[in-house]
PDB file of C-alpha atoms in Angstrom:
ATOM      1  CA  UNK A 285     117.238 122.891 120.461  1.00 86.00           C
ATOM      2  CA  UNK A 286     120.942 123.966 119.570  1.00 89.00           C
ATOM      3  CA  UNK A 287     121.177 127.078 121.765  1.00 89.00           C
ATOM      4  CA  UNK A 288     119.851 125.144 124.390  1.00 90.00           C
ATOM      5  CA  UNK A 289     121.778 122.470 124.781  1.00 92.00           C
ATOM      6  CA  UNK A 290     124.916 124.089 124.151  1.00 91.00           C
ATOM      7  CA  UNK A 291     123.811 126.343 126.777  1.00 92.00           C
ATOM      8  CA  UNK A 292     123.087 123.572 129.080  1.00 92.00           C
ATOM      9  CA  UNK A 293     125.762 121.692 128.530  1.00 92.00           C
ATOM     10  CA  UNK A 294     128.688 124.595 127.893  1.00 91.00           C
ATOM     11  CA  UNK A 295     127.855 126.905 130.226  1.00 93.00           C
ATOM     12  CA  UNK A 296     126.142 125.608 133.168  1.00 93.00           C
ATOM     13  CA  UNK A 297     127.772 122.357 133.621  1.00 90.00           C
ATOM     14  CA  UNK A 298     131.104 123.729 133.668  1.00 90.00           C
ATOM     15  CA  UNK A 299     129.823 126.744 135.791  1.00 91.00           C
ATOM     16  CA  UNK A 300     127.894 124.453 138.241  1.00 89.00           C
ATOM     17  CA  UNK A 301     131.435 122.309 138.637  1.00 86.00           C
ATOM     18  CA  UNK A 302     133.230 125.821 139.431  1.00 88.00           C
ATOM     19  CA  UNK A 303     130.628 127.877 141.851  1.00 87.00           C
ATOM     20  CA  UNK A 304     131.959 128.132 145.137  1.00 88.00           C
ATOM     21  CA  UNK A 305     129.041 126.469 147.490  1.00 89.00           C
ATOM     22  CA  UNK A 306     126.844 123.881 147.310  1.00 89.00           C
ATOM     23  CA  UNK A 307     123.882 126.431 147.484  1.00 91.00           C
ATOM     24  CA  UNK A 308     124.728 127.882 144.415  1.00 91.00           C
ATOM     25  CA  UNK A 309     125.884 124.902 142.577  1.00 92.00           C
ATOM     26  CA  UNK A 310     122.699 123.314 143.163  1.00 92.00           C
ATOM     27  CA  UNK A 311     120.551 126.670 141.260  1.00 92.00           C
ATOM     28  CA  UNK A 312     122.971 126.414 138.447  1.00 93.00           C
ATOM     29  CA  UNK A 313     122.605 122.773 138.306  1.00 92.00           C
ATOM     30  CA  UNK A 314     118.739 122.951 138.080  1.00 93.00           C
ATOM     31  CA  UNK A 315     119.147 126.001 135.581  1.00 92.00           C
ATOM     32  CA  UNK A 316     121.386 123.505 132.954  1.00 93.00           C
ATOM     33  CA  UNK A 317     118.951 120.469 133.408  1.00 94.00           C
ATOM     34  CA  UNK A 318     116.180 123.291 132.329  1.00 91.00           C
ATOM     35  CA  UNK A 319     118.171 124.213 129.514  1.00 91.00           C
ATOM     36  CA  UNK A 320     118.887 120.479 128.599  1.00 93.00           C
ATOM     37  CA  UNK A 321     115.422 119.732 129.085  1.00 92.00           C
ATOM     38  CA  UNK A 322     114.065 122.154 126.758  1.00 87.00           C
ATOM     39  CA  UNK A 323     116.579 121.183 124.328  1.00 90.00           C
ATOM     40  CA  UNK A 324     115.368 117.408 124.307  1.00 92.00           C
ATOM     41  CA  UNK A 325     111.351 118.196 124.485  1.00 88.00           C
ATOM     42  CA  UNK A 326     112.235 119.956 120.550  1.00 86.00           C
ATOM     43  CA  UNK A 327     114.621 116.922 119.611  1.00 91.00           C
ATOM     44  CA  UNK A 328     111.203 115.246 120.903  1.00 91.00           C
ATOM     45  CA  UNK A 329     108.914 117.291 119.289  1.00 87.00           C
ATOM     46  CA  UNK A 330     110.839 117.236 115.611  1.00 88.00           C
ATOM     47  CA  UNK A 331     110.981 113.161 116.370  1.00 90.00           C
ATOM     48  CA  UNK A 332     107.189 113.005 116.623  1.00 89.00           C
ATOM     49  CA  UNK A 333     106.707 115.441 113.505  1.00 86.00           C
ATOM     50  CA  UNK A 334     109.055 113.491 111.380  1.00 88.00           C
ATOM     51  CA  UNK A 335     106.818 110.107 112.688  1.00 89.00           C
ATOM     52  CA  UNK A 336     103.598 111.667 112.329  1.00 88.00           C
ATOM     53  CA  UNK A 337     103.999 114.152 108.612  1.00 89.00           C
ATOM     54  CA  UNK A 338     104.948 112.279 105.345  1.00 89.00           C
ATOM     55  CA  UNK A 339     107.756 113.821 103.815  1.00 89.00           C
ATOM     56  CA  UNK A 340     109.085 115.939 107.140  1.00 87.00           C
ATOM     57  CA  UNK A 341     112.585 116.625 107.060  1.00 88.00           C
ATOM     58  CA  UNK A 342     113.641 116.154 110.824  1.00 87.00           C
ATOM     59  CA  UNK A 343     116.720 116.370 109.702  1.00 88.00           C
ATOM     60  CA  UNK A 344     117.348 119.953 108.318  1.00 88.00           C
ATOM     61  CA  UNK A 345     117.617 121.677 111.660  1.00 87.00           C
ATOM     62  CA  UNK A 346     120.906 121.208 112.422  1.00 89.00           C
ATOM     63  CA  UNK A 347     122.109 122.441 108.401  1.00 90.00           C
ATOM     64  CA  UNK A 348     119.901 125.249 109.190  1.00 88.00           C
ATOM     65  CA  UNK A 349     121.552 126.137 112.576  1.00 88.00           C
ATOM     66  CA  UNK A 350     124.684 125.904 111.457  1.00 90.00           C
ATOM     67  CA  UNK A 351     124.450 128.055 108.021  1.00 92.00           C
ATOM     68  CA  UNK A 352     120.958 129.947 107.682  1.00 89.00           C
ATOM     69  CA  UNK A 353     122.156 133.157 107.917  1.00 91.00           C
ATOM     70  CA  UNK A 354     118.780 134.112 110.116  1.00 87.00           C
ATOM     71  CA  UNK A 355     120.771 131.508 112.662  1.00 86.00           C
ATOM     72  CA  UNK A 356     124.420 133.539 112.571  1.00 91.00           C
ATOM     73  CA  UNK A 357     123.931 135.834 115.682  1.00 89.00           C
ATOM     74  CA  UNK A 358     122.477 133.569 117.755  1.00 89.00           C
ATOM     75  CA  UNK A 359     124.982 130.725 117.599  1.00 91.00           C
ATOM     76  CA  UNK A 360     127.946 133.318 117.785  1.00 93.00           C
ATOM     77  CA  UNK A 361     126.357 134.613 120.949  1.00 92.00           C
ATOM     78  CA  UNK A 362     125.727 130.983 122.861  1.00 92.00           C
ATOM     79  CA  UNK A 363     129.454 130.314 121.459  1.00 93.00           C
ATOM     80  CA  UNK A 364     130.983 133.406 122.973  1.00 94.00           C
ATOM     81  CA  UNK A 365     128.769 132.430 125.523  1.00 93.00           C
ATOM     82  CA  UNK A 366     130.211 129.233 125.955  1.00 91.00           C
ATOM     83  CA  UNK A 367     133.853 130.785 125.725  1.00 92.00           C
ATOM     84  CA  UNK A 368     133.785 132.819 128.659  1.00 90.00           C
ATOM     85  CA  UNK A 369     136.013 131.836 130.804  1.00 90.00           C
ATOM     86  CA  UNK A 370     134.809 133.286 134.425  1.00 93.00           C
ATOM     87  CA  UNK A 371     131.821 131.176 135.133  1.00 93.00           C
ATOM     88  CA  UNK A 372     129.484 133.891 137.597  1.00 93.00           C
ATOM     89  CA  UNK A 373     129.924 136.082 134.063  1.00 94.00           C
ATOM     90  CA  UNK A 374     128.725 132.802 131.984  1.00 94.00           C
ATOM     91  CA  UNK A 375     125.631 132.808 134.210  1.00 93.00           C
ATOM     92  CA  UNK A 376     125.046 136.783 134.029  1.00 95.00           C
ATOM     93  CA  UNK A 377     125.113 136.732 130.651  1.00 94.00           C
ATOM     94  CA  UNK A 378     123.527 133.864 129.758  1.00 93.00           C
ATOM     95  CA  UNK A 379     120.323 134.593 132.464  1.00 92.00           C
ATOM     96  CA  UNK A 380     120.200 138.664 132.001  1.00 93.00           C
ATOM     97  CA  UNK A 381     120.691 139.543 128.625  1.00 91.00           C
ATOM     98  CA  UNK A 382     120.852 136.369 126.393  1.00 90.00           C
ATOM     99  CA  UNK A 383     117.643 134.698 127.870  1.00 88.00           C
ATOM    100  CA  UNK A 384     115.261 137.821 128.060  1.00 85.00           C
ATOM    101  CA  UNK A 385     116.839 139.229 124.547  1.00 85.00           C
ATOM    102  CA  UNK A 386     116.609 135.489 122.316  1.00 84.00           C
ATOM    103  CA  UNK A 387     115.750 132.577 124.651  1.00 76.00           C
ATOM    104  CA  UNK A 388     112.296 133.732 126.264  1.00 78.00           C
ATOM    105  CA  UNK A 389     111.401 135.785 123.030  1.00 73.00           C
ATOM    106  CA  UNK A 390     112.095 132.459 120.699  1.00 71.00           C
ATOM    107  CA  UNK A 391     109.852 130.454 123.108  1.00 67.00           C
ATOM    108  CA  UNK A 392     107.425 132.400 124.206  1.00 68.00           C
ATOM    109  CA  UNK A 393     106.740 134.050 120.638  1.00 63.00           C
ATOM    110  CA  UNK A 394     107.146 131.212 117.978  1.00 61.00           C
ATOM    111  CA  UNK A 395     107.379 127.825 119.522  1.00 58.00           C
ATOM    112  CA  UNK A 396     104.908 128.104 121.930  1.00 59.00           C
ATOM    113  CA  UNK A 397     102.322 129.903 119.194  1.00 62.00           C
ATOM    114  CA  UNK A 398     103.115 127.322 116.901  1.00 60.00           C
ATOM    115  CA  UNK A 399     103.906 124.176 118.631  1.00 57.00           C
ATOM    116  CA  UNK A 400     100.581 124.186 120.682  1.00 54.00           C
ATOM    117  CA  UNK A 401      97.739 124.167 117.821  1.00 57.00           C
ATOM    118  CA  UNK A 402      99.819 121.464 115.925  1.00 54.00           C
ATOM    119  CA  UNK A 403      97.520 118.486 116.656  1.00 51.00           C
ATOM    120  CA  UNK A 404      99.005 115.368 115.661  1.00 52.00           C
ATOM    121  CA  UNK A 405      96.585 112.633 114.718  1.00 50.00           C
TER     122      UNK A 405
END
């Protein structure tokens, strides 16, 4: 949920805010309230888990983003992402190399595969 919502709320905010019409402010805007979306079906997800599973640690995802090693090149690419200052290069990046390279692969390949045959009784 980390990369997402910093990506949501870091890069396409600010970049939706900057765009120069009202036709492209409007994609960007929908892109970031994907991002943010995503980011709070997980904090969703780890809420129900942590409800549902005796002794679930809902808590240990944000130690692990911030200092499993696994983690480290991901969050330095969504924070360089973050620090780019022209805002059409924030959205190139973020849509044409970061999202096909970690975002779609992440989702596609482990939550979805995972999340879906949980069943929570």
């Amino acid at each position: 949920m980390h990369p997402e919502y910093g990506l949501g709320m870091h890069v396409f905010v600010p970049a939706q805010r900057d765009a120069m019409t009202n036709m492209i402010n409007n994609a960007i805007c929908v892109n970031g309230m994907d991002k943010l979306r995503f980011s709070q079906d997980l904090a969703l997800y780890n809420l129900a888990l942590s409800e549902q599973i005796p002794n679930f640690n809902g808590t240990v995802h944000k130690e692990t983003w911030l200092n499993d090693p696994v983690w480290f090149g991901v969050r330095e690419n969504v924070e360089r992402l973050t620090a780019t200052p022209d805002w059409a290069e924030q959205l190139f990046a973020t849509n044409i190399i970061f999202e096909p390279l970690c975002g779609e692969l992440f989702r596609s390949q482990f939550v979805m595969q995972f999340a879906a045959p949980t069943v929570i009784s």
